[in-house]
Each structure stands twice: as C-alpha cells, then as structure tokens.
Coordinates of C-alpha atoms in Angstrom, one line a residue:
M1 CA -4.5 16.1 37.3
N2 CA -1.0 16.0 35.7
G3 CA 1.4 16.1 38.7
K4 CA 5.1 15.4 38.6
I5 CA 6.4 11.9 38.3
G6 CA 9.5 10.6 40.0
T7 CA 12.6 9.1 38.4
T8 CA 11.7 5.5 39.1
Q9 CA 8.2 6.0 37.8
A10 CA 9.6 7.5 34.6
V11 CA 11.9 4.5 34.1
M12 CA 9.0 2.2 34.4
L13 CA 7.0 4.3 31.9
V14 CA 9.9 3.9 29.4
V15 CA 9.8 0.1 30.0
N16 CA 6.1 -0.2 29.2
T17 CA 6.5 2.3 26.3
I18 CA 8.5 -0.3 24.5
L19 CA 8.1 -3.8 25.8
P20 CA 4.4 -4.9 25.3
T21 CA 4.3 -4.7 21.5
A22 CA 8.0 -5.6 21.2
T23 CA 7.5 -9.0 22.9
V24 CA 4.8 -9.8 20.3
V25 CA 6.3 -8.5 17.1
L26 CA 10.1 -8.6 17.5
P27 CA 11.0 -12.3 18.1
I28 CA 9.8 -13.5 14.7
I29 CA 11.4 -10.5 12.8
I30 CA 14.8 -10.9 14.6
S31 CA 14.8 -14.7 14.2
S32 CA 14.0 -14.6 10.5
Y33 CA 17.3 -12.8 10.0
A34 CA 19.6 -14.1 12.7
E35 CA 18.0 -17.3 14.0
Q36 CA 20.0 -18.6 17.0
D37 CA 22.2 -15.5 16.9
A38 CA 19.1 -13.3 17.6
P39 CA 20.4 -12.3 21.1
L40 CA 23.4 -10.6 19.4
A41 CA 20.9 -8.4 17.5
I42 CA 19.3 -7.4 20.8
I43 CA 22.7 -6.4 22.1
L44 CA 23.5 -4.3 19.0
S45 CA 20.1 -2.6 19.1
T46 CA 20.6 -1.9 22.8
V47 CA 23.8 0.0 22.1
A48 CA 22.1 2.1 19.5
G49 CA 19.1 2.6 21.9
L50 CA 21.5 3.9 24.6
L51 CA 22.9 6.4 22.2
I52 CA 19.4 7.6 21.2
A53 CA 18.6 7.9 25.0
W54 CA 21.7 10.1 25.4
I55 CA 20.5 12.4 22.6
V56 CA 17.0 12.6 24.0
G57 CA 18.4 13.2 27.5
T58 CA 20.7 16.0 26.3
V59 CA 17.7 17.8 24.8
I60 CA 15.7 17.5 28.0
Q61 CA 18.6 18.7 30.1
S62 CA 19.3 21.6 27.8
S63 CA 15.6 22.7 28.0
N64 CA 15.5 21.9 31.7
G65 CA 12.2 20.0 31.2
A66 CA 10.4 22.7 29.2
P67 CA 7.7 21.7 26.7
F68 CA 9.7 20.5 23.7
L69 CA 8.0 22.3 20.9
E70 CA 7.9 25.6 22.8
W71 CA 11.6 25.3 23.5
V72 CA 12.2 24.6 19.8
G73 CA 10.2 27.7 19.0
E74 CA 12.4 29.8 21.3
K75 CA 15.6 28.5 19.7
S76 CA 14.4 28.9 16.1
S77 CA 11.0 30.5 15.3
P78 CA 7.3 29.8 16.1
V79 CA 6.8 28.8 12.5
V80 CA 9.4 26.1 12.7
S81 CA 7.8 24.9 15.9
V82 CA 4.3 24.7 14.4
I83 CA 5.5 22.8 11.3
L84 CA 7.5 20.4 13.4
G85 CA 4.6 19.9 15.7
L86 CA 2.2 19.1 12.9
L87 CA 4.6 16.5 11.5
M88 CA 5.2 14.9 14.9
L89 CA 1.5 14.9 15.6
Q90 CA 0.9 12.9 12.4
F91 CA 3.7 10.6 13.5
Y92 CA 2.2 10.0 16.9
L93 CA -1.3 9.5 15.5
D94 CA 0.1 6.9 13.1
T95 CA 2.2 5.2 15.8
T96 CA -0.7 5.1 18.3
A97 CA -3.0 3.6 15.6
T98 CA -0.6 0.8 14.9
I99 CA -0.3 0.0 18.6
L100 CA -4.1 -0.2 18.8
R101 CA -4.2 -2.4 15.7
E102 CA -1.5 -4.8 17.1
F103 CA -3.5 -4.9 20.4
V104 CA -6.7 -5.7 18.6
N105 CA -5.2 -8.2 16.2
F106 CA -3.7 -10.2 19.1
L107 CA -7.1 -10.3 21.0
K108 CA -8.9 -11.2 17.8
D109 CA -6.5 -14.1 17.0
N110 CA -6.1 -15.5 20.4
V111 CA -8.8 -14.5 22.9
L112 CA -12.0 -12.9 21.5
I113 CA -12.2 -14.7 18.2
N114 CA -15.8 -14.0 17.5
T115 CA -15.9 -10.4 18.7
P116 CA -16.1 -7.8 15.9
I117 CA -12.9 -5.7 15.6
T118 CA -15.0 -2.5 15.7
V119 CA -16.4 -3.4 19.1
L120 CA -12.9 -4.2 20.5
V121 CA -11.5 -0.9 19.2
I122 CA -14.4 1.1 20.8
L123 CA -14.1 -0.6 24.1
I124 CA -10.3 -0.2 24.3
L125 CA -10.5 3.4 23.2
F126 CA -13.1 4.3 25.9
I127 CA -11.1 2.8 28.6
T128 CA -7.8 4.4 27.5
I129 CA -9.4 7.8 27.1
Y130 CA -10.6 7.6 30.7
M131 CA -7.0 6.7 31.8
V132 CA -5.5 9.6 29.9
R133 CA -8.0 12.0 31.3
Q134 CA -6.8 11.1 34.8
G135 CA -3.3 12.4 33.9
I136 CA 0.2 11.0 33.5
E137 CA 0.7 10.8 37.3
A138 CA -2.2 8.3 37.6
I139 CA -0.9 6.4 34.6
A140 CA 2.5 6.2 36.1
R141 CA 1.2 4.9 39.5
V142 CA -0.8 2.1 37.8
N143 CA 2.1 1.4 35.5
S144 CA 4.5 0.9 38.5
L145 CA 2.2 -1.7 40.0
V146 CA 2.0 -3.6 36.7
I147 CA 5.8 -3.6 36.3
L148 CA 6.3 -4.9 39.8
L149 CA 4.2 -7.9 38.9
Y150 CA 7.3 -9.1 36.8
L151 CA 8.6 -10.3 40.2
F152 CA 5.8 -12.9 40.2
F153 CA 5.5 -13.7 36.5
V154 CA 9.2 -14.2 35.6
P155 CA 9.9 -16.9 38.2
L156 CA 6.6 -18.6 37.4
Y157 CA 7.6 -18.6 33.7
L158 CA 11.0 -20.1 34.4
L159 CA 9.6 -22.7 36.7
G160 CA 7.0 -23.8 34.2
L161 CA 9.5 -24.1 31.3
Y162 CA 12.4 -25.6 33.2
N163 CA 12.0 -29.1 31.9
D164 CA 11.6 -27.9 28.3
L165 CA 14.7 -25.7 28.0
N166 CA 17.3 -27.1 25.7
V167 CA 20.5 -25.1 25.5
H168 CA 21.6 -27.0 22.3
H169 CA 19.0 -25.0 20.4
L170 CA 21.2 -21.9 20.8
L171 CA 24.1 -23.6 18.9
P172 CA 26.0 -23.0 16.8
M173 CA 26.6 -19.4 17.9
F174 CA 28.2 -16.7 15.7
D175 CA 26.9 -18.6 12.7
H176 CA 25.6 -15.5 10.9
S177 CA 27.5 -12.6 9.3
L178 CA 27.7 -9.2 10.8
A179 CA 25.6 -7.9 8.0
E180 CA 22.8 -10.3 8.9
I181 CA 22.9 -9.5 12.6
T182 CA 22.9 -5.8 11.8
L183 CA 19.9 -6.2 9.6
A184 CA 18.2 -8.1 12.4
S185 CA 18.9 -5.3 14.8
L186 CA 17.3 -2.5 12.8
T187 CA 13.7 -3.3 13.8
P188 CA 14.5 -3.6 17.6
T189 CA 16.5 -0.4 17.3
A190 CA 13.3 1.3 16.0
W191 CA 11.5 0.1 19.1
M192 CA 14.3 1.2 21.4
S193 CA 14.0 4.7 19.8
E194 CA 10.5 5.0 21.4
V195 CA 12.4 6.3 24.4
A196 CA 12.0 9.6 22.6
V197 CA 8.5 9.9 24.2
L198 CA 10.4 11.5 27.1
L199 CA 10.6 14.7 25.0
F200 CA 6.9 15.2 25.7
L201 CA 6.9 13.7 29.2
A202 CA 9.7 16.1 30.2
P203 CA 7.4 18.8 31.6
Y204 CA 6.1 16.3 34.1
L205 CA 9.4 14.9 35.3
Q206 CA 10.2 15.8 38.8
Y207 CA 14.0 15.8 38.0
P208 CA 14.4 16.5 34.3
Q209 CA 18.2 16.6 34.7
R210 CA 18.1 12.9 35.2
A211 CA 16.6 12.2 31.8
K212 CA 19.6 10.4 30.5
I213 CA 19.6 8.0 33.5
I214 CA 15.9 7.5 33.1
G215 CA 16.3 6.5 29.4
W216 CA 19.4 4.3 29.9
T217 CA 17.9 2.4 32.9
G218 CA 14.6 1.8 31.1
L219 CA 16.3 0.6 27.9
L220 CA 18.6 -1.8 29.8
F221 CA 15.6 -3.2 31.6
V222 CA 13.8 -3.7 28.3
A223 CA 16.9 -5.3 26.8
I224 CA 17.2 -7.8 29.6
L225 CA 13.6 -8.8 29.4
M226 CA 13.7 -9.0 25.6
M227 CA 16.8 -11.2 25.8
F228 CA 15.1 -13.4 28.4
I229 CA 12.0 -13.9 26.3
L230 CA 13.9 -14.5 23.1
I231 CA 16.4 -17.0 24.6
T232 CA 13.8 -19.0 26.4
A233 CA 11.7 -19.2 23.2
L234 CA 14.8 -20.4 21.2
M235 CA 15.7 -22.9 23.9
V236 CA 12.2 -24.4 23.9
F237 CA 11.4 -24.5 20.2
G238 CA 14.5 -23.7 18.3
P239 CA 14.9 -21.0 15.6
E240 CA 13.0 -22.8 12.8
F241 CA 9.7 -23.0 14.8
I242 CA 10.0 -19.3 15.9
K243 CA 10.2 -18.2 12.2
L244 CA 6.9 -20.0 11.5
S245 CA 5.0 -18.9 14.6
A246 CA 2.9 -15.7 14.6
Y247 CA 3.4 -15.2 18.4
P248 CA 6.5 -17.2 19.5
G249 CA 6.7 -15.5 22.9
F250 CA 3.2 -16.7 23.7
A251 CA 3.7 -20.1 22.2
T252 CA 6.1 -20.9 25.0
I253 CA 3.4 -19.9 27.5
S254 CA 1.1 -22.5 26.1
I255 CA 3.3 -25.4 27.3
L256 CA 3.9 -24.0 30.8
R257 CA 3.2 -26.6 33.5
I258 CA 4.2 -27.0 37.1
G259 CA 4.1 -30.5 38.4
R260 CA 1.2 -32.6 37.1
F261 CA -1.7 -30.4 38.1
I262 CA -0.9 -26.8 37.3
E263 CA -1.1 -26.1 33.5
K264 CA -2.9 -24.1 30.9
L265 CA -1.6 -20.8 32.3
D266 CA -2.0 -19.0 29.0
I267 CA -4.9 -16.8 30.2
L268 CA -2.9 -15.6 33.3
F269 CA 0.0 -14.4 31.2
I270 CA -2.2 -13.0 28.5
S271 CA -4.2 -11.0 31.1
Y272 CA -1.0 -9.5 32.3
W273 CA 0.1 -8.6 28.8
V274 CA -3.3 -6.9 28.2
L275 CA -2.7 -4.8 31.3
S276 CA 0.7 -3.8 29.9
I277 CA -0.5 -3.0 26.4
Y278 CA -3.4 -0.9 27.8
L279 CA -0.7 1.2 29.6
K280 CA 1.4 1.5 26.5
F281 CA -1.6 2.7 24.5
A282 CA -2.4 5.2 27.2
I283 CA 1.1 6.5 27.3
F284 CA 1.2 7.1 23.5
L285 CA -2.3 8.6 23.5
F286 CA -1.2 11.0 26.3
V287 CA 2.0 11.9 24.3
T288 CA -0.2 12.5 21.2
V289 CA -2.5 14.8 23.2
E290 CA 0.6 16.6 24.6
C291 CA 2.0 17.1 21.1
F292 CA -1.3 18.5 20.0
K293 CA -1.4 20.8 23.0
Q294 CA 2.1 22.1 22.4
T295 CA 1.6 22.5 18.6
F296 CA -1.6 24.6 18.9
R297 CA -0.7 26.2 22.3
V298 CA -4.1 25.3 23.9
S299 CA -4.4 25.8 27.6
S300 CA -6.3 22.5 28.2
S301 CA -6.1 19.4 26.0
R302 CA -9.0 17.6 27.8
P303 CA -11.7 18.6 25.3
F304 CA -9.6 17.2 22.4
I305 CA -8.7 13.8 23.8
G306 CA -11.9 12.2 22.4
A307 CA -11.4 13.8 19.0
L308 CA -7.8 12.5 18.7
G309 CA -8.9 9.1 20.0
L310 CA -11.5 9.0 17.2
I311 CA -8.9 9.8 14.5
I312 CA -6.7 7.0 15.9
A313 CA -9.6 4.6 15.9
L314 CA -10.5 5.4 12.3
E315 CA -6.9 5.0 11.1
C316 CA -6.7 1.7 13.0
L317 CA -9.8 0.4 11.4
F318 CA -9.3 1.5 7.8
S319 CA -5.5 2.1 7.3
W320 CA -4.3 -1.1 8.9
Q321 CA -7.0 -3.6 7.9
S322 CA -4.4 -6.0 6.5
S323 CA -2.2 -7.8 9.0
A324 CA 0.3 -8.6 6.3
K325 CA 0.6 -4.9 5.5
L326 CA 1.2 -4.1 9.2
N327 CA 3.8 -6.8 9.5
N328 CA 5.6 -5.6 6.4
Y329 CA 5.6 -2.1 7.9
N330 CA 7.0 -3.3 11.2
Q331 CA 9.7 -5.3 9.4
E332 CA 10.8 -2.8 6.7
G333 CA 9.2 0.7 7.1
R334 CA 9.2 1.3 10.8
F335 CA 13.0 1.8 11.1
V336 CA 13.1 4.6 8.6
V337 CA 10.1 6.5 10.1
F338 CA 11.1 6.0 13.7
C339 CA 14.7 7.1 13.0
L340 CA 13.4 10.3 11.3
F341 CA 11.2 11.4 14.3
N342 CA 12.8 9.7 17.3
V343 CA 16.5 10.1 16.3
L344 CA 17.0 12.9 13.7
V345 CA 14.5 15.3 15.4
P346 CA 16.1 15.3 18.8
L347 CA 19.6 15.2 17.2
G348 CA 18.5 18.3 15.2
A349 CA 17.4 19.9 18.5
V350 CA 20.8 19.2 20.1
L351 CA 22.5 20.9 17.1
L352 CA 20.1 23.8 17.2
N353 CA 21.0 24.4 20.8
K354 CA 24.7 24.5 19.9
V355 CA 24.2 27.2 17.3
P356 CA 24.0 30.7 18.8
K357 CA 20.9 32.5 17.7
S358 CA 21.4 36.1 16.6
R359 CA 18.3 38.1 16.5
S360 CA 17.3 41.4 18.1
K361 CA 15.3 41.3 21.3
R362 CA 11.7 42.0 20.9
K363 CA 9.7 43.7 23.5
G364 CA 6.7 41.8 24.7
W365 CA 7.9 38.5 23.3
D366 CA 6.3 35.7 25.2
T367 CA 6.7 32.1 24.4

C-alpha cells in the first residue's frame, strides 16, 4: 500500500507536517517576545529552516532515497544504526504524543468541552491508525486535497476580516532588539526543523534527488501562511491581546463576518483545521512506524502500528496532563530537543558521508 509519492505531493506533506500545530502554538510564543515585530522572527526562522532543509536534502541525495538508518549502518556500523534508531524512535514517540495532546487540548477547550479526554484520544487514534495502515501514498493524496482548500479559505478569511484590519497595530516597526527577535525565532525554527521527517519519507519519494527543492518549497509555503496568520491577528487585535489569548489565530476567526447575514464561521474553519491536524498526526505516526521498522529491520510494520499507537496514547494521557507543562516545553524545551534530532543528526550524517570508511570487505555482508 506504500507507493511512491510525487514531488508536489511531498511538498504538501511538508506543509502539513509543520503548519497545523504551528498556527495554534506559535503566535502567542512569538508575540510574547517580539510583539509587533513578530513577522521578523518568522523571516529569521525561515532562513534557518531553509538551511536545515538543505542539510536534510543533502543526506537524501547522498543516499539516493535509501532508508535512512540502513544507510547510516552501511556508512558506520549496524550497532551505531540501532542505537541511533532507538533514540530517534523515542524522539518521534514523544513528538507524536505532544501533537496528539495539542489536538486534544484544542478540541477540549473549544469544541467538545464535556467529552472526556480519554474518549477523544481513543477516537482520534483509531481513525489515524486506519489512515496509516492505508500507506503514505493514500495519506499524500488526501493531504493534497486538504491543502488545495486553502484556495477557498484564505480569500474567505480576508474578506471576513477586511473591515477589522488596522495597519497601525503593526507600528512601530523595528522596536525590538536583535536579541529579542532572535529569541522569538527559536521556537518557530524548531517547528521548521520538522522538515527532517523527509529522512524517513525518502524511500517513498519518486524523485529523491529533488529533496532539497521539496524542503525549500514546503518551508517557504509554511512561512508565507504563518506570516499571513500572524500579521492579520496583529492587525485585528494588536500585540497586547495576542499575548493574553490562548489561541490568537482562532480568535480572529470568531469575528469573521461577510455583510450583515454571514457570520459565526468558527466551526467551518475549525473543521478545516481538524482535517489538517489529523493529517499531521497521521504523517508523524507513519514516520514513527517507519523509524521502528528501520531500527528493528522488520519486513512489515503493520502488526506494530497499533502497539506504537497505544504507547503514544498512554504518553499523551499521562506525561502531558498539564497544559502549562506542555506550553513551557513548547516555549523553552522544544528548540533544544528538535535541534538535536532534526539538525545535528542529519548534519552528522552529512559529515559521516564525507569521511571515507576504511574497513575490509566482508563476504556475504548484506545490509
């Protein structure tokens, strides 16, 4: 069920790998440091993200789309490959659990207020496991349709907010120091680094030599949409309100109105966001399963999808019970963890490929 995915489909996968949770979490974090200069932080983080995409693309081009951990094993040793695989598996289990928790927290706070969190987790997990079992090609096709819906939602969003936009809320510009803007850019840089999922999607790319273009195009699209969401929220409410709102991006949706008779469009936009976050969760669950498959060299990962999903659900329910703890991790801890696995690991792979390996040939060696 895992066929090859084209370049355009891969670009759209990169977009939905980053954007759904970034639109919920990032505006308040960036604005708390940079306020009306928040767009500058997006620009700075995009530059860093493009560099990360170049590193990831270089690894994929060097391996010609081979499974990442198997390629590392060939370049170093199987022991190194297994140890790295175990560490990355833990990383992706944790990351996928936080995505699930952010998804559940939003639904609990805004939509399904009286529904127990355990019920939400179980329902989301069952649906996502079904999606992952269909393979990355099916996920990519559905994802492409969801991304194309931006052509409908972006004009509708602008039209509904047109009378509330106030450009003076963006002034004065360049009011914050470079240190403050750099600090504001750290968390979005961590989100941009999620382009590293391409390392585990590489075996399914139809043209792995285009990995750099895929990463760059996806990140530029994410940056444009993030800038659009952040600037419109600033123009409507100003920087002070954004710092106080839990979900500033969705606060702007609550005041959308077209004429005198079309209003209360929250549920329409929230439904679209739910589609997007389902796909992000499916992408990360697929990558987690792929990491497990490459680490333990199993021929088929399908029997293990449910077990990995259960581990993610348990971590979501018991490790991230506190929303304040999760927000603190997003603001302060995520950058370090993501840089370690999404930047330093592929950078180490690039350097490993540059170092000639001297060892005697072994008969019957089969990776």
